[in-house]
Short mmCIF file of C-alpha atoms in Angstrom, two decimals:
data_model
loop_
_atom_site.label_atom_id
_atom_site.label_comp_id
_atom_site.label_asym_id
_atom_site.label_seq_id
_atom_site.Cartn_x
_atom_site.Cartn_y
_atom_site.Cartn_z
CA MET A 1 75.80 -6.39 -42.96
CA THR A 2 72.81 -5.31 -40.90
CA ILE A 3 70.74 -7.79 -38.33
CA THR A 4 67.85 -7.02 -35.86
CA VAL A 5 68.90 -8.10 -32.24
CA LYS A 6 65.12 -8.45 -30.17
CA LEU A 7 65.36 -8.60 -26.53
CA PHE A 8 62.71 -9.85 -23.83
CA ALA A 9 62.19 -9.18 -20.44
CA ILE A 10 64.53 -8.78 -17.81
CA LEU A 11 67.36 -8.70 -20.58
CA ARG A 12 64.75 -5.75 -22.40
CA GLU A 13 65.32 -3.93 -18.94
CA GLN A 14 68.97 -4.58 -18.03
CA ALA A 15 69.36 -3.42 -21.82
CA GLY A 16 66.81 -0.49 -21.95
CA VAL A 17 65.73 -1.14 -24.86
CA SER A 18 63.37 -3.86 -26.58
CA SER A 19 65.15 -4.00 -30.28
CA LEU A 20 68.43 -2.23 -32.22
CA PRO A 21 70.11 -2.50 -35.24
CA LEU A 22 73.64 -4.75 -34.77
CA ASP A 23 76.28 -4.09 -38.21
CA VAL A 24 78.01 -7.15 -37.68
CA PRO A 25 80.80 -8.44 -40.58
CA GLU A 26 79.36 -10.98 -43.24
CA HIS A 27 79.43 -14.35 -42.05
CA SER A 28 79.13 -13.55 -38.58
CA THR A 29 78.28 -16.76 -36.48
CA VAL A 30 75.12 -16.13 -33.51
CA ASP A 31 78.20 -15.92 -30.90
CA ALA A 32 80.05 -13.30 -32.65
CA ALA A 33 77.01 -10.83 -32.93
CA LEU A 34 76.52 -11.95 -29.26
CA GLN A 35 80.22 -10.75 -28.20
CA GLN A 36 79.40 -7.43 -30.20
CA LEU A 37 76.22 -6.81 -28.05
CA VAL A 38 77.66 -7.39 -24.72
CA ASN A 39 80.38 -5.30 -25.30
CA ALA A 40 77.86 -2.67 -26.48
CA HIS A 41 75.18 -3.78 -23.78
CA PRO A 42 77.50 -5.04 -20.85
CA ALA A 43 74.55 -5.70 -18.30
CA LEU A 44 73.42 -8.73 -20.87
CA ILE A 45 76.51 -10.56 -19.70
CA GLN A 46 75.26 -12.09 -16.64
CA LEU A 47 72.35 -13.82 -18.37
CA LEU A 48 73.63 -14.96 -21.56
CA PRO A 49 74.76 -18.23 -20.48
CA LYS A 50 71.40 -18.91 -19.68
CA SER A 51 69.33 -17.76 -22.44
CA ALA A 52 69.03 -19.27 -25.61
CA CYS A 53 68.87 -17.71 -29.03
CA ALA A 54 66.01 -17.92 -32.15
CA VAL A 55 67.48 -16.49 -35.29
CA ASN A 56 64.10 -15.65 -37.68
CA GLN A 57 61.59 -16.69 -34.70
CA ALA A 58 63.32 -20.43 -34.47
CA TYR A 59 65.79 -21.92 -31.85
CA SER A 60 69.07 -21.89 -33.13
CA SER A 61 72.76 -22.49 -32.01
CA ARG A 62 75.37 -20.25 -31.20
CA GLN A 63 76.90 -21.64 -34.48
CA THR A 64 74.79 -20.71 -36.44
CA LEU A 65 75.73 -18.57 -39.76
CA LEU A 66 73.63 -14.95 -39.66
CA LYS A 67 72.60 -13.45 -43.02
CA GLN A 68 72.04 -9.87 -43.88
CA GLY A 69 68.42 -8.68 -42.69
CA ASP A 70 68.28 -11.41 -40.06
CA GLU A 71 66.19 -11.25 -36.41
CA LEU A 72 68.71 -12.65 -33.71
CA ALA A 73 66.29 -12.90 -30.43
CA LEU A 74 67.75 -13.38 -27.01
CA ILE A 75 65.44 -15.65 -25.06
CA PRO A 76 66.36 -15.99 -21.22
CA PRO A 77 64.73 -18.55 -19.42
CA VAL A 78 60.99 -18.66 -20.44
CA SER A 79 58.21 -19.02 -17.59
CA GLY A 80 55.14 -18.79 -19.59
CA GLY A 81 52.12 -20.76 -18.60
CA MET R 1 40.63 -30.51 -37.92
CA THR R 2 41.06 -25.99 -37.63
CA ASP R 3 42.61 -25.92 -33.69
CA TRP R 4 41.72 -22.59 -32.47
CA ILE R 5 45.11 -20.70 -31.16
CA GLU R 6 46.00 -17.05 -29.89
CA LEU R 7 47.58 -15.12 -27.80
CA SER R 8 45.59 -12.51 -26.11
CA PRO R 9 46.17 -8.92 -24.46
CA ALA R 10 42.16 -9.33 -23.67
CA PRO R 11 40.44 -11.41 -20.82
CA LEU R 12 39.99 -15.28 -21.54
CA SER R 13 36.42 -16.66 -21.93
CA ILE R 14 35.70 -20.14 -20.57
CA THR R 15 32.32 -19.88 -22.12
CA ALA R 16 33.82 -19.28 -25.98
CA VAL R 17 36.21 -22.26 -25.10
CA SER R 18 34.35 -24.96 -24.25
CA ASP R 19 31.70 -24.28 -26.94
CA PHE R 20 34.72 -24.63 -29.39
CA ALA R 21 35.51 -27.73 -28.31
CA THR R 22 31.89 -29.22 -27.75
CA ASP R 23 32.23 -32.08 -30.66
CA PRO R 24 29.58 -34.81 -31.29
CA MET R 25 32.42 -37.29 -31.06
CA ALA R 26 34.08 -36.83 -28.00
CA GLY R 27 33.40 -38.92 -24.97
CA GLY R 28 35.60 -36.21 -23.04
CA ILE R 29 36.69 -33.04 -23.14
CA ASP R 30 39.58 -31.88 -20.37
CA ILE R 31 39.91 -27.98 -20.30
CA PHE R 32 42.69 -26.88 -18.01
CA LEU R 33 43.31 -23.35 -16.87
CA GLY R 34 45.87 -21.79 -15.67
CA THR R 35 45.34 -18.83 -13.20
CA THR R 36 47.31 -16.35 -11.19
CA ARG R 37 48.09 -17.54 -7.39
CA GLY R 38 47.85 -15.47 -4.85
CA GLU R 39 51.11 -15.22 -3.03
CA LYS R 40 53.81 -13.10 -0.43
CA ASN R 41 56.82 -12.55 -1.13
CA LEU R 42 60.04 -11.49 1.49
CA ALA R 43 58.79 -8.64 1.99
CA GLY R 44 55.33 -9.47 2.81
CA GLN R 45 54.20 -8.14 0.34
CA ASP R 46 51.12 -9.53 -1.19
CA LEU R 47 51.30 -10.33 -5.00
CA ILE R 48 48.72 -8.66 -6.76
CA ALA R 49 49.01 -9.66 -10.77
CA LEU R 50 50.95 -10.84 -12.90
CA ASP R 51 52.42 -9.08 -15.85
CA TYR R 52 53.27 -11.33 -19.33
CA GLU R 53 55.67 -10.49 -22.23
CA ALA R 54 55.77 -13.13 -25.24
CA TYR R 55 57.95 -12.61 -28.19
CA SER R 56 54.20 -12.70 -30.22
CA GLU R 57 55.66 -13.98 -33.69
CA MET R 58 57.71 -17.28 -32.55
CA ALA R 59 55.18 -17.45 -29.50
CA LEU R 60 52.52 -17.86 -31.69
CA ALA R 61 54.08 -20.61 -34.48
CA GLN R 62 55.58 -22.21 -31.05
CA MET R 63 52.40 -22.99 -30.16
CA ARG R 64 51.13 -23.73 -33.42
CA ASP R 65 53.68 -26.33 -33.74
CA LEU R 66 52.92 -27.79 -29.50
CA ALA R 67 49.16 -28.64 -31.51
CA SER R 68 50.67 -30.07 -34.31
CA ARG R 69 52.88 -32.33 -32.25
CA ALA R 70 49.92 -33.24 -29.98
CA ARG R 71 47.51 -34.06 -33.28
CA LEU R 72 50.60 -36.82 -33.96
CA ARG R 73 50.63 -37.90 -30.45
CA TRP R 74 46.75 -38.30 -29.85
CA PRO R 75 43.64 -38.68 -31.64
CA ILE R 76 42.57 -34.93 -31.33
CA LEU R 77 39.53 -33.90 -32.21
CA LYS R 78 39.21 -30.19 -31.07
CA LEU R 79 42.27 -28.30 -30.05
CA VAL R 80 41.98 -25.01 -28.30
CA LEU R 81 45.21 -23.25 -27.20
CA LEU R 82 45.48 -19.18 -25.70
CA HIS R 83 47.77 -17.47 -23.66
CA ARG R 84 47.31 -14.54 -22.23
CA THR R 85 49.74 -11.32 -22.61
CA GLY R 86 49.34 -8.26 -20.83
CA ARG R 87 47.94 -7.94 -16.88
CA VAL R 88 46.29 -10.93 -15.14
CA ALA R 89 44.94 -10.30 -12.07
CA ILE R 90 44.70 -12.78 -9.23
CA GLY R 91 42.23 -15.85 -9.96
CA ASP R 92 42.13 -15.01 -13.72
CA PRO R 93 43.47 -17.95 -16.73
CA SER R 94 46.59 -16.76 -17.97
CA VAL R 95 46.42 -20.12 -20.00
CA ILE R 96 43.28 -21.72 -21.17
CA ILE R 97 43.88 -24.95 -22.74
CA ALA R 98 40.87 -27.72 -24.17
CA VAL R 99 41.46 -30.91 -25.85
CA ALA R 100 38.63 -32.74 -26.90
CA THR R 101 39.18 -36.84 -27.61
CA ALA R 102 36.53 -39.64 -27.96
CA HIS R 103 37.85 -41.59 -24.81
CA ARG R 104 39.31 -39.18 -21.95
CA ALA R 105 42.17 -40.73 -20.77
CA ALA R 106 43.66 -39.35 -24.42
CA SER R 107 42.25 -35.53 -23.20
CA PHE R 108 43.82 -35.81 -20.28
CA GLU R 109 47.15 -36.73 -20.91
CA ALA R 110 47.62 -34.23 -23.81
CA CYS R 111 46.64 -31.25 -22.05
CA ARG R 112 49.09 -32.15 -19.58
CA TRP R 113 51.18 -32.95 -22.21
CA ILE R 114 50.68 -29.35 -23.24
CA ILE R 115 50.76 -27.34 -20.51
CA ASP R 116 53.99 -28.79 -19.53
CA THR R 117 55.76 -28.42 -22.58
CA LEU R 118 54.21 -24.62 -23.31
CA LYS R 119 56.11 -23.61 -19.75
CA THR R 120 59.61 -25.15 -20.72
CA GLU R 121 59.21 -24.49 -24.79
CA VAL R 122 57.45 -20.96 -25.53
CA ALA R 123 58.95 -17.68 -25.35
CA VAL R 124 56.47 -16.10 -23.12
CA TRP R 125 57.32 -14.36 -19.56
CA LYS R 126 55.77 -13.27 -16.45
CA LYS R 127 56.64 -10.62 -13.96
CA GLU R 128 55.30 -10.58 -10.61
CA VAL R 129 53.42 -7.18 -9.29
CA TRP R 130 53.52 -6.66 -5.77
CA ALA R 131 51.23 -4.48 -3.33
CA ASP R 132 53.52 -2.08 -2.90
CA GLY R 133 54.47 -1.51 -6.53
CA SER R 134 57.74 -3.49 -6.79
CA THR R 135 57.97 -6.02 -9.37
CA SER R 136 60.29 -9.44 -10.24
CA TRP R 137 61.11 -11.42 -12.86
CA VAL R 138 59.91 -15.07 -12.14
CA ALA R 139 62.67 -17.49 -12.64
CA GLY R 140 62.12 -19.41 -15.94
CA HIS R 141 63.01 -22.61 -17.65
CA ALA R 142 66.71 -22.00 -19.24
CA MET R 143 66.68 -23.52 -22.93
CA ILE R 144 70.61 -23.85 -23.43
CA LEU R 145 71.72 -24.70 -26.85
CA PRO R 146 74.85 -25.25 -28.27
#
């Protein structure tokens, strides 16, 4: 199945891309998708432990199961305001 | 009862905010402006602006959720929560919050809670732009989930 990965701020700059499709096995967890993402974009590994994940615009744990068409966003430490 | 909540690439108008927040039942309207503060970095460069980036769909949903949570805690008459995206020059507001309540204590408390919570939760990032053209992402608040 295919999900869309979205990257923001420093992660977007490190990967050089803001959005990318990722083919993952059925019933993959967020964690498994992140492993695949890091293999394709090793620069992301440094900030990954400090980043949160959001599935379809809601903060989600790394054990969350993904579905076809989900939007998985990596949220580096936020600095709004 | 409807709140004004917006992510905006355009400059924020304080007058429009205070007009919106005005309410005949209000005894206090607390308005908070978060502004770009002039700074020097370790290389002696002056800050010229902050560049804001948002995960727009999520940030807007989070801002609406903040407003709902504030309304559960305080008896709010009017609520405004605006956040900039794009470049914000020194002295200009990147965020404006207005809370109108019957008595002032609640408006101060709600306004402060909204800005404090926004800074730790909402999917927005800022990058410092220095006079020599160099840039640096501001170290933010990490939200670690299991």
